[in-house]
mmCIF file with all atom_site columns, C-alpha atoms in Angstrom:
data_model
loop_
_atom_site.group_PDB
_atom_site.id
_atom_site.type_symbol
_atom_site.label_atom_id
_atom_site.label_alt_id
_atom_site.label_comp_id
_atom_site.label_asym_id
_atom_site.label_entity_id
_atom_site.label_seq_id
_atom_site.pdbx_PDB_ins_code
_atom_site.Cartn_x
_atom_site.Cartn_y
_atom_site.Cartn_z
_atom_site.occupancy
_atom_site.B_iso_or_equiv
_atom_site.pdbx_formal_charge
_atom_site.auth_seq_id
_atom_site.auth_comp_id
_atom_site.auth_asym_id
_atom_site.auth_atom_id
_atom_site.pdbx_PDB_model_num
ATOM 1   C CA . MET A 1 1   ? -21.472 42.988  -27.751 1.00 0.00 ? 1   MET A CA 1
ATOM 2   C CA . SER A 1 2   ? -20.452 46.225  -26.085 1.00 0.00 ? 2   SER A CA 1
ATOM 3   C CA . ALA A 1 3   ? -20.270 46.708  -22.345 1.00 0.00 ? 3   ALA A CA 1
ATOM 4   C CA . ASP A 1 4   ? -23.330 48.986  -22.472 1.00 0.00 ? 4   ASP A CA 1
ATOM 5   C CA . LYS A 1 5   ? -25.445 46.370  -24.239 1.00 0.00 ? 5   LYS A CA 1
ATOM 6   C CA . ASN A 1 6   ? -24.238 43.682  -21.826 1.00 0.00 ? 6   ASN A CA 1
ATOM 7   C CA . GLU A 1 7   ? -25.525 45.728  -18.886 1.00 0.00 ? 7   GLU A CA 1
ATOM 8   C CA . GLU A 1 8   ? -28.851 46.341  -20.645 1.00 0.00 ? 8   GLU A CA 1
ATOM 9   C CA . HIS A 1 9   ? -29.432 42.590  -20.988 1.00 0.00 ? 9   HIS A CA 1
ATOM 10  C CA . GLY A 1 10  ? -28.707 41.751  -17.364 1.00 0.00 ? 10  GLY A CA 1
ATOM 11  C CA . GLY A 1 11  ? -25.182 40.486  -18.015 1.00 0.00 ? 11  GLY A CA 1
ATOM 12  C CA . ASP A 1 12  ? -23.618 42.558  -15.233 1.00 0.00 ? 12  ASP A CA 1
ATOM 13  C CA . ASP A 1 13  ? -22.172 40.408  -12.451 1.00 0.00 ? 13  ASP A CA 1
ATOM 14  C CA . GLY A 1 14  ? -22.465 43.200  -9.929  1.00 0.00 ? 14  GLY A CA 1
ATOM 15  C CA . GLY A 1 15  ? -18.680 43.603  -9.707  1.00 0.00 ? 15  GLY A CA 1
ATOM 16  C CA . LEU A 1 16  ? -18.253 40.289  -7.862  1.00 0.00 ? 16  LEU A CA 1
ATOM 17  C CA . ALA A 1 17  ? -15.154 38.244  -8.511  1.00 0.00 ? 17  ALA A CA 1
ATOM 18  C CA . LEU A 1 18  ? -16.127 34.628  -9.042  1.00 0.00 ? 18  LEU A CA 1
ATOM 19  C CA . GLN A 1 19  ? -13.747 31.795  -8.318  1.00 0.00 ? 19  GLN A CA 1
ATOM 20  C CA . GLU A 1 20  ? -14.530 28.151  -8.848  1.00 0.00 ? 20  GLU A CA 1
ATOM 21  C CA . ALA A 1 21  ? -14.348 26.101  -5.664  1.00 0.00 ? 21  ALA A CA 1
ATOM 22  C CA . LYS A 1 22  ? -11.672 23.444  -5.832  1.00 0.00 ? 22  LYS A CA 1
ATOM 23  C CA . PRO A 1 23  ? -12.971 20.005  -4.879  1.00 0.00 ? 23  PRO A CA 1
ATOM 24  C CA . LYS A 1 24  ? -11.456 18.681  -1.696  1.00 0.00 ? 24  LYS A CA 1
ATOM 25  C CA . VAL A 1 25  ? -9.553  15.517  -2.488  1.00 0.00 ? 25  VAL A CA 1
ATOM 26  C CA . LYS A 1 26  ? -9.018  13.135  0.365   1.00 0.00 ? 26  LYS A CA 1
ATOM 27  C CA . ARG A 1 27  ? -6.117  10.684  0.361   1.00 0.00 ? 27  ARG A CA 1
ATOM 28  C CA . PRO A 1 28  ? -7.215  7.051   0.348   1.00 0.00 ? 28  PRO A CA 1
ATOM 29  C CA . PRO A 1 29  ? -6.673  5.110   3.581   1.00 0.00 ? 29  PRO A CA 1
ATOM 30  C CA . LEU A 1 30  ? -3.445  3.112   3.694   1.00 0.00 ? 30  LEU A CA 1
ATOM 31  C CA . TYR A 1 31  ? -2.863  -0.454  4.814   1.00 0.00 ? 31  TYR A CA 1
ATOM 32  C CA . LYS A 1 32  ? 0.234   -2.256  6.068   1.00 0.00 ? 32  LYS A CA 1
ATOM 33  C CA . VAL A 1 33  ? 1.160   -5.573  4.490   1.00 0.00 ? 33  VAL A CA 1
ATOM 34  C CA . VAL A 1 34  ? 2.416   -7.730  7.363   1.00 0.00 ? 34  VAL A CA 1
ATOM 35  C CA . LEU A 1 35  ? 4.265   -11.059 7.362   1.00 0.00 ? 35  LEU A CA 1
ATOM 36  C CA . LEU A 1 36  ? 3.590   -13.331 10.350  1.00 0.00 ? 36  LEU A CA 1
ATOM 37  C CA . ASN A 1 37  ? 6.240   -15.560 11.871  1.00 0.00 ? 37  ASN A CA 1
ATOM 38  C CA . ASP A 1 38  ? 5.937   -19.326 11.983  1.00 0.00 ? 38  ASP A CA 1
ATOM 39  C CA . ASP A 1 39  ? 8.320   -22.060 13.116  1.00 0.00 ? 39  ASP A CA 1
ATOM 40  C CA . TYR A 1 40  ? 8.554   -23.837 9.752   1.00 0.00 ? 40  TYR A CA 1
ATOM 41  C CA . THR A 1 41  ? 9.160   -21.406 6.888   1.00 0.00 ? 41  THR A CA 1
ATOM 42  C CA . PRO A 1 42  ? 12.884  -21.057 6.124   1.00 0.00 ? 42  PRO A CA 1
ATOM 43  C CA . MET A 1 43  ? 14.373  -17.607 6.602   1.00 0.00 ? 43  MET A CA 1
ATOM 44  C CA . GLU A 1 44  ? 15.765  -17.667 3.062   1.00 0.00 ? 44  GLU A CA 1
ATOM 45  C CA . PHE A 1 45  ? 12.248  -18.178 1.687   1.00 0.00 ? 45  PHE A CA 1
ATOM 46  C CA . VAL A 1 46  ? 11.027  -15.098 3.592   1.00 0.00 ? 46  VAL A CA 1
ATOM 47  C CA . VAL A 1 47  ? 13.918  -13.074 2.138   1.00 0.00 ? 47  VAL A CA 1
ATOM 48  C CA . GLU A 1 48  ? 12.952  -14.322 -1.341  1.00 0.00 ? 48  GLU A CA 1
ATOM 49  C CA . ILE A 1 49  ? 9.327   -13.212 -0.784  1.00 0.00 ? 49  ILE A CA 1
ATOM 50  C CA . LEU A 1 50  ? 10.468  -9.740  0.228   1.00 0.00 ? 50  LEU A CA 1
ATOM 51  C CA . GLU A 1 51  ? 12.791  -9.413  -2.769  1.00 0.00 ? 51  GLU A CA 1
ATOM 52  C CA . VAL A 1 52  ? 10.284  -10.720 -5.325  1.00 0.00 ? 52  VAL A CA 1
ATOM 53  C CA . PHE A 1 53  ? 6.986   -9.197  -4.171  1.00 0.00 ? 53  PHE A CA 1
ATOM 54  C CA . PHE A 1 54  ? 8.173   -6.057  -2.406  1.00 0.00 ? 54  PHE A CA 1
ATOM 55  C CA . LYS A 1 55  ? 11.213  -5.222  -4.584  1.00 0.00 ? 55  LYS A CA 1
ATOM 56  C CA . MET A 1 56  ? 13.588  -5.021  -1.611  1.00 0.00 ? 56  MET A CA 1
ATOM 57  C CA . ASN A 1 57  ? 17.314  -5.486  -1.911  1.00 0.00 ? 57  ASN A CA 1
ATOM 58  C CA . ARG A 1 58  ? 18.977  -8.335  0.006   1.00 0.00 ? 58  ARG A CA 1
ATOM 59  C CA . GLU A 1 59  ? 19.903  -6.116  2.976   1.00 0.00 ? 59  GLU A CA 1
ATOM 60  C CA . GLN A 1 60  ? 16.406  -4.642  3.388   1.00 0.00 ? 60  GLN A CA 1
ATOM 61  C CA . ALA A 1 61  ? 14.784  -8.055  2.991   1.00 0.00 ? 61  ALA A CA 1
ATOM 62  C CA . THR A 1 62  ? 17.103  -9.581  5.598   1.00 0.00 ? 62  THR A CA 1
ATOM 63  C CA . GLN A 1 63  ? 16.268  -6.795  8.086   1.00 0.00 ? 63  GLN A CA 1
ATOM 64  C CA . ILE A 1 64  ? 12.517  -7.313  7.669   1.00 0.00 ? 64  ILE A CA 1
ATOM 65  C CA . MET A 1 65  ? 12.940  -11.111 7.868   1.00 0.00 ? 65  MET A CA 1
ATOM 66  C CA . LEU A 1 66  ? 14.819  -10.720 11.166  1.00 0.00 ? 66  LEU A CA 1
ATOM 67  C CA . THR A 1 67  ? 12.074  -8.434  12.477  1.00 0.00 ? 67  THR A CA 1
ATOM 68  C CA . VAL A 1 68  ? 9.478   -11.067 11.576  1.00 0.00 ? 68  VAL A CA 1
ATOM 69  C CA . HIS A 1 69  ? 11.602  -13.748 13.248  1.00 0.00 ? 69  HIS A CA 1
ATOM 70  C CA . THR A 1 70  ? 12.281  -11.836 16.482  1.00 0.00 ? 70  THR A CA 1
ATOM 71  C CA . HIS A 1 71  ? 9.038   -9.848  16.924  1.00 0.00 ? 71  HIS A CA 1
ATOM 72  C CA . GLY A 1 72  ? 6.515   -12.255 15.439  1.00 0.00 ? 72  GLY A CA 1
ATOM 73  C CA . LYS A 1 73  ? 5.586   -10.019 12.531  1.00 0.00 ? 73  LYS A CA 1
ATOM 74  C CA . GLY A 1 74  ? 7.041   -7.388  10.245  1.00 0.00 ? 74  GLY A CA 1
ATOM 75  C CA . VAL A 1 75  ? 5.725   -4.726  7.886   1.00 0.00 ? 75  VAL A CA 1
ATOM 76  C CA . CYS A 1 76  ? 6.637   -5.320  4.242   1.00 0.00 ? 76  CYS A CA 1
ATOM 77  C CA . GLY A 1 77  ? 5.100   -2.132  2.883   1.00 0.00 ? 77  GLY A CA 1
ATOM 78  C CA . ILE A 1 78  ? 2.233   0.340   3.116   1.00 0.00 ? 78  ILE A CA 1
ATOM 79  C CA . TYR A 1 79  ? -0.219  0.626   0.224   1.00 0.00 ? 79  TYR A CA 1
ATOM 80  C CA . THR A 1 80  ? -3.774  1.503   -0.710  1.00 0.00 ? 80  THR A CA 1
ATOM 81  C CA . LYS A 1 81  ? -6.271  -1.219  0.182   1.00 0.00 ? 81  LYS A CA 1
ATOM 82  C CA . ASP A 1 82  ? -6.496  -2.838  -3.275  1.00 0.00 ? 82  ASP A CA 1
ATOM 83  C CA . ILE A 1 83  ? -2.732  -3.084  -3.687  1.00 0.00 ? 83  ILE A CA 1
ATOM 84  C CA . ALA A 1 84  ? -2.224  -4.335  -0.115  1.00 0.00 ? 84  ALA A CA 1
ATOM 85  C CA . GLU A 1 85  ? -4.881  -7.033  -0.562  1.00 0.00 ? 85  GLU A CA 1
ATOM 86  C CA . THR A 1 86  ? -3.373  -8.114  -3.877  1.00 0.00 ? 86  THR A CA 1
ATOM 87  C CA . LYS A 1 87  ? 0.170   -8.343  -2.513  1.00 0.00 ? 87  LYS A CA 1
ATOM 88  C CA . SER A 1 88  ? -1.017  -10.265 0.545   1.00 0.00 ? 88  SER A CA 1
ATOM 89  C CA . ALA A 1 89  ? -2.959  -12.738 -1.605  1.00 0.00 ? 89  ALA A CA 1
ATOM 90  C CA . GLN A 1 90  ? 0.026   -13.197 -3.953  1.00 0.00 ? 90  GLN A CA 1
ATOM 91  C CA . VAL A 1 91  ? 2.384   -13.927 -1.049  1.00 0.00 ? 91  VAL A CA 1
ATOM 92  C CA . ASN A 1 92  ? -0.051  -16.373 0.566   1.00 0.00 ? 92  ASN A CA 1
ATOM 93  C CA . GLN A 1 93  ? -0.548  -18.211 -2.730  1.00 0.00 ? 93  GLN A CA 1
ATOM 94  C CA . TYR A 1 94  ? 3.203   -18.329 -3.426  1.00 0.00 ? 94  TYR A CA 1
ATOM 95  C CA . ALA A 1 95  ? 3.855   -19.732 0.080   1.00 0.00 ? 95  ALA A CA 1
ATOM 96  C CA . ARG A 1 96  ? 1.156   -22.392 -0.400  1.00 0.00 ? 96  ARG A CA 1
ATOM 97  C CA . ASP A 1 97  ? 2.539   -23.273 -3.850  1.00 0.00 ? 97  ASP A CA 1
ATOM 98  C CA . HIS A 1 98  ? 5.935   -23.877 -2.198  1.00 0.00 ? 98  HIS A CA 1
ATOM 99  C CA . GLN A 1 99  ? 4.340   -25.774 0.714   1.00 0.00 ? 99  GLN A CA 1
ATOM 100 C CA . HIS A 1 100 ? 5.230   -23.254 3.424   1.00 0.00 ? 100 HIS A CA 1
ATOM 101 C CA . PRO A 1 101 ? 2.789   -22.124 6.139   1.00 0.00 ? 101 PRO A CA 1
ATOM 102 C CA . LEU A 1 102 ? 3.913   -18.458 5.881   1.00 0.00 ? 102 LEU A CA 1
ATOM 103 C CA . LEU A 1 103 ? 1.012   -16.036 6.278   1.00 0.00 ? 103 LEU A CA 1
ATOM 104 C CA . CYS A 1 104 ? 0.656   -12.475 5.084   1.00 0.00 ? 104 CYS A CA 1
ATOM 105 C CA . GLU A 1 105 ? -2.175  -10.150 6.094   1.00 0.00 ? 105 GLU A CA 1
ATOM 106 C CA . ILE A 1 106 ? -3.098  -6.483  5.958   1.00 0.00 ? 106 ILE A CA 1
ATOM 107 C CA . GLU A 1 107 ? -3.740  -4.037  8.808   1.00 0.00 ? 107 GLU A CA 1
ATOM 108 C CA . ALA A 1 108 ? -5.059  -0.486  8.703   1.00 0.00 ? 108 ALA A CA 1
ATOM 109 C CA . SER A 1 109 ? -2.223  2.008   8.910   1.00 0.00 ? 109 SER A CA 1
ATOM 110 C CA . GLU A 1 110 ? -2.384  4.937   11.318  1.00 0.00 ? 110 GLU A CA 1
ATOM 111 C CA . ASP A 1 111 ? -0.467  7.149   8.868   1.00 0.00 ? 111 ASP A CA 1
#
């Protein structure tokens, strides 16, 4: 179809440049996975949890364990809600399976 025929059939866009609007994608909210201190769970078990479930090396895991021990709680990681809930549930089940009262929970992250 020639340009002249296109104009005859109403195909002229009036010289306007059209650009598709990009959808605005919002990042999902993030949640902190937090270990809570207790007086019964051995420190070595907490280090094991951090190495197994949060893929930390021994040094990182020891630092977080000491934070939990001295401050009452420590952040193990920050994830989307589904992942944070899953990790928390896995840690709580693992602690129960090994007869330790260690608790893990999630908190909304300000980031």
